[in-house]
Coordinates of C-alpha atoms in Angstrom, one line a residue:
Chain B
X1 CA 74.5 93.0 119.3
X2 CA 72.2 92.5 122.1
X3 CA 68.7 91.0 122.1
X4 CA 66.0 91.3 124.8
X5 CA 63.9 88.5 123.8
X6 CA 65.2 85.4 124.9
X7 CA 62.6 83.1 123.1
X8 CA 63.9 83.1 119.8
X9 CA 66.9 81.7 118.5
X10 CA 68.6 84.1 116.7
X11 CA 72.4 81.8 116.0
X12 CA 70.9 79.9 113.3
X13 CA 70.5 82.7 110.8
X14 CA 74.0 84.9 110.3
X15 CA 74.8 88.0 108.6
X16 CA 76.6 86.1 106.0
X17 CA 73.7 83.7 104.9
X18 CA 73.1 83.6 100.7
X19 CA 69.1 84.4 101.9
X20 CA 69.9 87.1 104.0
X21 CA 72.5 88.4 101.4
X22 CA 70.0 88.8 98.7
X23 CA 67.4 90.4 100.8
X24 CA 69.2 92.8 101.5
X25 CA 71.0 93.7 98.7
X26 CA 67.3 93.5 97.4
X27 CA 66.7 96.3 99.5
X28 CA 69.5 98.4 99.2
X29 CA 68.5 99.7 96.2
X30 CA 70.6 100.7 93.3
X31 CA 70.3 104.7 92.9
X32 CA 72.8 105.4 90.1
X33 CA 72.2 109.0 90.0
X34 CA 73.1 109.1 94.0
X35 CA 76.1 106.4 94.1
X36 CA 78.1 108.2 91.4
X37 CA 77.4 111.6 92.2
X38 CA 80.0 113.9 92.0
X39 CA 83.2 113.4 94.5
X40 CA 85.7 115.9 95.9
X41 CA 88.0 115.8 93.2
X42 CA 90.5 117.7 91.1
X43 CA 88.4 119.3 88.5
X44 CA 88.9 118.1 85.1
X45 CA 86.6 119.4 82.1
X46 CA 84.2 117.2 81.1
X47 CA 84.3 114.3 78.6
X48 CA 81.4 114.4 75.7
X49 CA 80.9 110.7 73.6
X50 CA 78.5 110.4 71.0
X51 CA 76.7 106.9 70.9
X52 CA 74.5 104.8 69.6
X53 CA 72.0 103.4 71.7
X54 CA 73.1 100.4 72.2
X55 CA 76.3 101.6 73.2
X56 CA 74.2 103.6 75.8
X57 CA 72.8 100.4 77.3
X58 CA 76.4 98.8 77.5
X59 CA 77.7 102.1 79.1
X60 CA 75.0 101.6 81.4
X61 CA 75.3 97.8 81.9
X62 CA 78.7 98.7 83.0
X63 CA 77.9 101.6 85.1
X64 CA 75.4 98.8 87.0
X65 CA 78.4 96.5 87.2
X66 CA 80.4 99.1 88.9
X67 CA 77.7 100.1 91.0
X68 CA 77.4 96.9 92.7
X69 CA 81.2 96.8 93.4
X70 CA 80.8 100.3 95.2
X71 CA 77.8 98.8 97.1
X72 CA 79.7 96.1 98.3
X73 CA 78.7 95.4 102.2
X74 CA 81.0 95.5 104.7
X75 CA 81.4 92.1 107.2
X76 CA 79.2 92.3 110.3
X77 CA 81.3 89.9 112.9
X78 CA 80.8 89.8 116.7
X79 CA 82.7 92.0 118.9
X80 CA 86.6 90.6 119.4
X81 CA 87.3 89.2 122.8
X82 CA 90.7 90.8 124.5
X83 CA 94.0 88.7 124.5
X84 CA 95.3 88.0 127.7
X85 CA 97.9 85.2 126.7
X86 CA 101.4 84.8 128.7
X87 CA 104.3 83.4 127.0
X88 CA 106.3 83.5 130.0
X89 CA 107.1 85.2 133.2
X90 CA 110.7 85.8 133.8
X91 CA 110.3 87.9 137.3
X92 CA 114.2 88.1 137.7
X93 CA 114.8 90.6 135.0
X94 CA 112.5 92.7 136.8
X95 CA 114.3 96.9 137.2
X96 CA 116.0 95.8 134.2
X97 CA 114.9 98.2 131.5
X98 CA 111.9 101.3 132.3
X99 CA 110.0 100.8 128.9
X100 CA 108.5 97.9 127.2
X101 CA 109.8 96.5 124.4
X102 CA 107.5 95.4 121.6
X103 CA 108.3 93.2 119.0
X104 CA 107.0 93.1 115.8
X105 CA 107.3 90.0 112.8
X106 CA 108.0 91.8 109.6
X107 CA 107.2 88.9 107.4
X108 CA 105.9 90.0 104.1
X109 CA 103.7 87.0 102.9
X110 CA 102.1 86.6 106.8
X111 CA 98.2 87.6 106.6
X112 CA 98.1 90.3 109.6
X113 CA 95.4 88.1 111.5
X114 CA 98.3 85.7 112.1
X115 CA 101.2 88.5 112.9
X116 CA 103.1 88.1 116.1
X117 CA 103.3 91.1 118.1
X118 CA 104.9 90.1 121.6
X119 CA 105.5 92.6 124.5
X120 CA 108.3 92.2 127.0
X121 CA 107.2 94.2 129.9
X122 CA 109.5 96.1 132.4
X123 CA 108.9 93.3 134.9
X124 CA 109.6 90.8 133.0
X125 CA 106.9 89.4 131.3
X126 CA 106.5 88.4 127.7
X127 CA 103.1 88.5 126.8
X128 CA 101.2 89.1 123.4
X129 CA 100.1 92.2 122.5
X130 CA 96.5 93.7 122.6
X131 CA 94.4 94.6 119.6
X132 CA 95.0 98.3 120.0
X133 CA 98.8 97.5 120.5
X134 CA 98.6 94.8 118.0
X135 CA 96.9 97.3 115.4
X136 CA 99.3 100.5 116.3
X137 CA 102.1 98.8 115.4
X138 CA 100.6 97.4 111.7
X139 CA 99.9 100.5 111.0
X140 CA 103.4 101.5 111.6
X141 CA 105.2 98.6 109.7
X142 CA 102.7 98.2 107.0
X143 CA 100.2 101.8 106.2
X144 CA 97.2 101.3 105.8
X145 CA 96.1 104.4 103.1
X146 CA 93.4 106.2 105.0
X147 CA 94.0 104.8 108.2
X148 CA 95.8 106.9 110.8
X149 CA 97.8 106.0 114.1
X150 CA 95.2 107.4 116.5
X151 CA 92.0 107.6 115.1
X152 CA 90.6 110.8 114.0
X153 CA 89.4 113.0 117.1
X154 CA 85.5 113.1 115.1
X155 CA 84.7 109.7 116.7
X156 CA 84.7 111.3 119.7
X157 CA 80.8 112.0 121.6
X158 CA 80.2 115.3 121.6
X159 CA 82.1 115.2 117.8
X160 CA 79.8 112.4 116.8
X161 CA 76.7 114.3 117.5
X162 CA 78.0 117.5 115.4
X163 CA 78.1 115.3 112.7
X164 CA 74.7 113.7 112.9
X165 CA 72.8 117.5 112.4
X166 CA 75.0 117.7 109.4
X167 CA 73.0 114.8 108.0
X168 CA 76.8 113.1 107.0
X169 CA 76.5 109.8 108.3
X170 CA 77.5 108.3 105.4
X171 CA 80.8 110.3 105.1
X172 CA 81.0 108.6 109.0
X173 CA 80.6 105.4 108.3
X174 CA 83.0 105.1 105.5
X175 CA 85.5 107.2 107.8
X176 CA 85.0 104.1 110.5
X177 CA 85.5 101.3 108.0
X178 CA 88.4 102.8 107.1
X179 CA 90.0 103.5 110.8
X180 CA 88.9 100.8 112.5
X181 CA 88.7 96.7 112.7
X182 CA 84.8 95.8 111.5
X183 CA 85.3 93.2 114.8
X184 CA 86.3 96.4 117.5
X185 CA 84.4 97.8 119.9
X186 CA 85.1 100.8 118.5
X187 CA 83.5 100.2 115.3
X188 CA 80.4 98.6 116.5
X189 CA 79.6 101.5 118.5
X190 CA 80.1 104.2 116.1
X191 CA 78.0 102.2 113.6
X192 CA 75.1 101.1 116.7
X193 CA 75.2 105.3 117.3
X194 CA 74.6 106.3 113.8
X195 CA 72.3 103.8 113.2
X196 CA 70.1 104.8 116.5
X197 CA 70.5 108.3 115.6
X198 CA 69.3 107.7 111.6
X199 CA 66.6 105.5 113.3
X200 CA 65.5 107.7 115.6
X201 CA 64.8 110.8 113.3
X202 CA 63.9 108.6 110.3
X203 CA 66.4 109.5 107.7
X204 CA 66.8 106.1 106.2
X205 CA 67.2 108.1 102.7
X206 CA 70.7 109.0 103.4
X207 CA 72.1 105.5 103.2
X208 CA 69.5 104.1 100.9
X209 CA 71.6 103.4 98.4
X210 CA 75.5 103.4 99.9
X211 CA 77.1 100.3 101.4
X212 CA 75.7 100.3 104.7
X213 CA 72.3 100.4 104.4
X214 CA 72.7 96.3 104.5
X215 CA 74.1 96.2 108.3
X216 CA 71.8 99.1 109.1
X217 CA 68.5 96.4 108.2
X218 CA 70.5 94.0 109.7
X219 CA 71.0 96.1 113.2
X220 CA 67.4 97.4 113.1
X221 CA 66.4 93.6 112.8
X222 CA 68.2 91.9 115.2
X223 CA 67.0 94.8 117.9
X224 CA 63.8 94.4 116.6
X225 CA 63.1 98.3 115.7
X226 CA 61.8 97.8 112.2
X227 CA 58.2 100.0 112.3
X228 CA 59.9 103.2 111.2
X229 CA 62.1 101.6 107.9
X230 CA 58.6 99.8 107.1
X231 CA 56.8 102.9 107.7
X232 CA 59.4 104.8 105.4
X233 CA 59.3 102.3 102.7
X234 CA 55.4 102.2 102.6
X235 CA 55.4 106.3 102.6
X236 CA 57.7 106.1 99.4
X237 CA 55.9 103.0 97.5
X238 CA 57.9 100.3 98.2
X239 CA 56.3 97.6 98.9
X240 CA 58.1 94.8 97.3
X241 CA 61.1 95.9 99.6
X242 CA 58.8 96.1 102.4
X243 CA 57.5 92.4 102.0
X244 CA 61.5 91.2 102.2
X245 CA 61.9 93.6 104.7
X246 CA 59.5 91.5 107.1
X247 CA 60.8 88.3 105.3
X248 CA 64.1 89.0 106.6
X249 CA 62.5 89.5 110.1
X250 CA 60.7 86.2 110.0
X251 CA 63.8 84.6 109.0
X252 CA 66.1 85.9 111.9
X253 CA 63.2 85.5 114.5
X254 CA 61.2 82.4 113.5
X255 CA 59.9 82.1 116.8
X256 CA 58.1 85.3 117.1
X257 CA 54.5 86.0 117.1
X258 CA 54.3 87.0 113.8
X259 CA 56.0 84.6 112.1
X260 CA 54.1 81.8 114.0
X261 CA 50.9 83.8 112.5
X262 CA 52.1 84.2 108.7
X263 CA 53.3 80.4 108.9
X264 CA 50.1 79.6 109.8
X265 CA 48.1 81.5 107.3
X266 CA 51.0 80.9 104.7
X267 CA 50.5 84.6 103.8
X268 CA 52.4 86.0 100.9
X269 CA 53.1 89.7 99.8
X270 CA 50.9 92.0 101.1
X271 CA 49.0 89.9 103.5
X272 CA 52.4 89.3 104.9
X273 CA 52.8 93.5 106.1
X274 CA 49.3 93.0 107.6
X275 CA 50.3 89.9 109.8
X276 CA 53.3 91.9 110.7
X277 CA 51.0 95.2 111.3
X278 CA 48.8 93.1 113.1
X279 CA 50.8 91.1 115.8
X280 CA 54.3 92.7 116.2
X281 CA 54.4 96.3 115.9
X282 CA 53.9 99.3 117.6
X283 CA 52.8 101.3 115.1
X284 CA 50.5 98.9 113.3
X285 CA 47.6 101.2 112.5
X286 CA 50.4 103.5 110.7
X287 CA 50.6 100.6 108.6
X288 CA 47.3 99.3 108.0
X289 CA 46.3 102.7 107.3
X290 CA 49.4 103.0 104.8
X291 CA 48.5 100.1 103.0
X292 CA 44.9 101.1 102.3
X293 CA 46.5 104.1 100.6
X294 CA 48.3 102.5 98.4
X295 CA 45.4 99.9 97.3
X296 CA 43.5 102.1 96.6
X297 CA 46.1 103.8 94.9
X298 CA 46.2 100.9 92.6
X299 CA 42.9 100.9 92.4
X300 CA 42.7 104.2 90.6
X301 CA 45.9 104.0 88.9
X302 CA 43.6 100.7 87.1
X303 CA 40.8 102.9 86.6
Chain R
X1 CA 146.4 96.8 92.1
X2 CA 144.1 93.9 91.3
X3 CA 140.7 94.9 91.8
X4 CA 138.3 91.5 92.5
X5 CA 134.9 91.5 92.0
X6 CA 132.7 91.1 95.3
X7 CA 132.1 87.2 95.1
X8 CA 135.5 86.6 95.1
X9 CA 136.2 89.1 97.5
X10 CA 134.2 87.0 99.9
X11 CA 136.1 84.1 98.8
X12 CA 139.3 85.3 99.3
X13 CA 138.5 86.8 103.0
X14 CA 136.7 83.9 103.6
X15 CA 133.4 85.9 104.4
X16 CA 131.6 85.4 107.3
X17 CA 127.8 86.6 107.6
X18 CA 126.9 88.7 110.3
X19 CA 123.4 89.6 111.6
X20 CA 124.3 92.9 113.8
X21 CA 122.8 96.9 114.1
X22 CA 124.2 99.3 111.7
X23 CA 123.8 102.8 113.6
X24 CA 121.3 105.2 111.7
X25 CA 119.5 108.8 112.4
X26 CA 120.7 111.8 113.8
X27 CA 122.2 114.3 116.4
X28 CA 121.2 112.5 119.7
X29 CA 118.8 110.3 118.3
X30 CA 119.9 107.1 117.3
X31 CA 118.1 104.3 115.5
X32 CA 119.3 101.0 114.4
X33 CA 118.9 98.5 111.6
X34 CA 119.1 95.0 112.3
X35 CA 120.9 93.7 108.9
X36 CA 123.0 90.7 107.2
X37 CA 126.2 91.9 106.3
X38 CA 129.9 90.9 105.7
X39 CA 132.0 91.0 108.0
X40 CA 134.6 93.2 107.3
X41 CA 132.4 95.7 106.0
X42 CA 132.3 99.3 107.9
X43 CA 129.3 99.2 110.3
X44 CA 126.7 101.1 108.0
X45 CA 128.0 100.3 104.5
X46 CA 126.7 98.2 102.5
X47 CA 124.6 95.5 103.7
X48 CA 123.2 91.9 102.5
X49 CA 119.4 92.2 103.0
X50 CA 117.7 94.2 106.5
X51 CA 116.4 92.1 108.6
X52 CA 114.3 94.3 110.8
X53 CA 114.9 97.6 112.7
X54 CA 115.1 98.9 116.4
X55 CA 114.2 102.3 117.7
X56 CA 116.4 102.5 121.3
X57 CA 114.5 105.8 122.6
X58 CA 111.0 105.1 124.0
X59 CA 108.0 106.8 122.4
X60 CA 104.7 108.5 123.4
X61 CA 103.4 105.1 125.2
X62 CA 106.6 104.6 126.7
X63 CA 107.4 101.7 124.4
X64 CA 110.7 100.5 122.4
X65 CA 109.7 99.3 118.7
X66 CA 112.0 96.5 117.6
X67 CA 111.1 94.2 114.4
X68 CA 112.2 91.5 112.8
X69 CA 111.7 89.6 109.8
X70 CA 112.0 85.7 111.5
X71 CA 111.8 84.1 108.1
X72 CA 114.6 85.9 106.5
X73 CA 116.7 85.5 110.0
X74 CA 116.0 82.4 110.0
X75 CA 117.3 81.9 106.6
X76 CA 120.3 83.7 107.2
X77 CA 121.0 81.8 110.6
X78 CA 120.4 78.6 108.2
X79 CA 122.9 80.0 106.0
X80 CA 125.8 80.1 108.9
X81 CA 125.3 83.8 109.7
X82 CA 126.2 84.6 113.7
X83 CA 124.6 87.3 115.7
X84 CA 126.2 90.0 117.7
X85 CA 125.6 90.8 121.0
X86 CA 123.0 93.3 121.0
X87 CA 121.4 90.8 118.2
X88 CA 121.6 87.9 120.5
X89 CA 119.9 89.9 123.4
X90 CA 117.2 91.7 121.4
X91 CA 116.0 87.9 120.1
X92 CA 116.1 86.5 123.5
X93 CA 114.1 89.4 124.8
X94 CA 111.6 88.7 122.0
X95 CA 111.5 84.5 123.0
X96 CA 112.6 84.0 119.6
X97 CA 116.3 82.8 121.5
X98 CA 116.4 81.5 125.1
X99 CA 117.5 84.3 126.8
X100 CA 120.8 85.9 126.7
X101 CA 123.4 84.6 129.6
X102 CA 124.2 88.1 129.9
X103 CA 120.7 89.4 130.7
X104 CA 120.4 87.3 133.4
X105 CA 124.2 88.1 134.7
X106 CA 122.6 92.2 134.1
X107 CA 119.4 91.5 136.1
X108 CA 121.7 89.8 139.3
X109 CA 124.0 92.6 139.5
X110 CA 121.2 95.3 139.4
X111 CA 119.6 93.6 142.2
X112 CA 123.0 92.8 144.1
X113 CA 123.6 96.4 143.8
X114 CA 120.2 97.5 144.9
X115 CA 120.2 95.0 148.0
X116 CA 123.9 96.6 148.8
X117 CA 122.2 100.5 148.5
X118 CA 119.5 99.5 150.9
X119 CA 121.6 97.8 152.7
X120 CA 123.8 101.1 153.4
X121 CA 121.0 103.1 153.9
X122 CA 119.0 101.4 156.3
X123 CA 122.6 100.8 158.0
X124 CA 123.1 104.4 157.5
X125 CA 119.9 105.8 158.9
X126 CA 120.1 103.1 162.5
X127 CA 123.4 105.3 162.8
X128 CA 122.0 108.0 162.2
X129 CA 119.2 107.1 164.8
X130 CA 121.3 105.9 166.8
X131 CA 123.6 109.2 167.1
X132 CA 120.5 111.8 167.0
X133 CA 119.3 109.9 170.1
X134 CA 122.6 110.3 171.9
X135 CA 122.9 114.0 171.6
X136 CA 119.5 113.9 172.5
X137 CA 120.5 112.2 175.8
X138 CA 123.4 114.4 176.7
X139 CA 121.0 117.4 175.6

């Protein structure tokens, strides 16, 4: 993920932090109606169960519990470097062979982080395998359900963009996590393109309430793009989720103009957005304006 | 006929262990297993435990898959099993063995070989050279 602003220190605060992790599962929201809508399946005729009401608030305690395994996020980790490690060079069996061997270690127990996967080139070098090669040949020894040996030709560009006008990033994303590595290029940039594309034509509704709507806060954060989610959330009434929203912010940049401002006034809830409508953002008259509404929505919802 | 069970079969031959390629696939496309077996058992029946497997024709990214399962070869090689030939080279290819003393006795003769060809054809083409430019002369 790159960052343009070089004053703030952005390594202290990770992905992974408790803080962070509540935030934005805080945000996330939990739209029961929208996570367990119906799914492509086999049609079966539906169940009927007569209950009591307290049986109803189990059946939905449960259904919450299930909810928040289905809106489990996925890791964000930093892009993996190549591996360009020799074991040895042996140049005299060089015009030995025309094709490169590669070895594979079928061990059942071994975590496939730690696999060897070794190449003997057909000038003689043994060297270890690359991610791709590395992940090709995992895929043959141990299938991965929903994972194919070339990835599906829809993470192509001009594919990519078909998809986006069908509103289906979701469908996308969960078609990514389950090709790729979440530390490959490939993944970050199908994820970074969806996420500028949901960003730029302000459909933050369609992941609301999936898994990804976490690492999309997280992206729009750490590029520091966060005026059209605030904007959205203020247009629909949330302004709790708003206030961690710019929370979140002031956590991962602390040494940004507006969290030197809302340190200083030790602003909390709403005063908070209007620090953050005030200093940092382009579209802070949006905001204030927004946030007038809605007082003096409460206003008249008291009266 | 007496008829022994298989433990005492083993004991009676005196059973060696053998890590070696029992031939699989089909019509012109063969594929191997790498397995612990007896001995004296035919070259695809049954087998001890597969090791791994190798696939001798290249595929789409001109690569051969080979794989083994070091911790059960090891095992087996702890156990007193011996490797075959192909075995032996395969693992040295991989670094799991030093290298085969045939491989490198392979690699020499290719290259003697190729020095000899080049060797006769630039030796070749001088005569040739060399007889063009005399029938050029007398032409």
């Amino acid at each position: 993920m790159r960052i343009c602003g070089g004053d703030d220190d952005i390594a202290t605060v990770q992905f992974s932090d408790e803080k962070v992790q509540d935030i934005l599962i805080r945000i996330t929201g939990m739209d029961l109606q929208k996570i367990f809508r119906p799914v492509k399946e086999e049609l079966k005729p539906p169940t009927y169960k007569l209950m009591t009401d307290q049986q109803l608030g189990e059946a939905r305690q449960k259904a919450i519990e299930e909810a928040k395994l289905k809106l489990k996020m996925p890791p964000v980790l930093p892009e993996r470097k190549p591996i360009n490690d020799i074991l040895s060079q042996d140049k005299f069996l060089a015009g030995m062979e025309t094709a490169k061997y590669v070895f594979t270690d079928i061990t059942f127990q071994t975590p496939h982080r730690e696999r060897f996967v070794v190449v003997r080139e057909p000038d003689g070098t043994l060297r270890k395998a690359s991610w791709e090669e590395r992940e090709r040949m995992i895929q043959v020894y141990f299938p991965k359900p929903g994972r194919k040996l070339t990835p599906s030709p829809i993470f192509q560009e001009g594919n990519l963009k078909v998809v986006y006008q069908q509103d289906r990033h979701e469908d996308l994303l969960d078609l990514c996590i389950a090709q790729f590595e979440p530390d490959s290029s490939e993944y970050h940039k199908v994820h970074r393109l969806a996420y500028e594309d949901i960003d730029k034509r302000a459909k933050y509704e369609l992941l609301r309430s999936s898994r990804h709507f976490g690492s999309l806060v997280w992206h729009l954060v750490m590029v520091r793009r966060v005026d059209g989610l605030l904007v959205d959330m203020l247009q629909r009434e949330l302004i709790n989720e708003a206030v961690s929203l710019v929370t979140l912010f002031h956590m991962v940049h602390p040494r940004s103009e507006s969290a030197k401002e809302a340190g200083r006034l030790e602003a909390k809830g709403v005063e908070l957005l209007k620090v953050y409508a005030s200093t940092e953002s382009q579209r802070g008259g949006y905001i204030e304006l927004a946030l007038q509404a809605h007082q003096q929505m409460l206003q008249e919802n008291a009266l | 006929m007496v008829h022994l069970s298989s433990a005492l079969l083993r004991r009676y031959h005196g059973g060696l262990v053998i890590i070696r390629l029992a031939l699989g696939g089909c019509t012109n496309r063969p594929f191997y297993r790498i397995v612990a077996a007896f001995n004296k058992r035919a070259r695809d029946s049954k087998y001890i435990e597969q090791l791994g497997t190798y696939d001798p024709l290249p595929n789409i990214y001109n690569e051969k898959l080979v794989s083994f399962n070091y911790d059960r070869i090891k095992y087996w090689i702890g156990c007193g099993a011996h490797t075959t030939k192909p075995v032996a080279k395969l693992l040295g290819l991989a670094g799991f063995f030093p290298l085969h003393p045939m491989t490198v006795t392979a690699a020499e003769r290719l290259r003697k070989l190729a020095a000899q060809k080049e060797q006769e054809a630039s030796g070749s083409g001088t005569e040739e050279g060399q007889g063009k430019e005399e029938q050029r002369q007398e032409a």
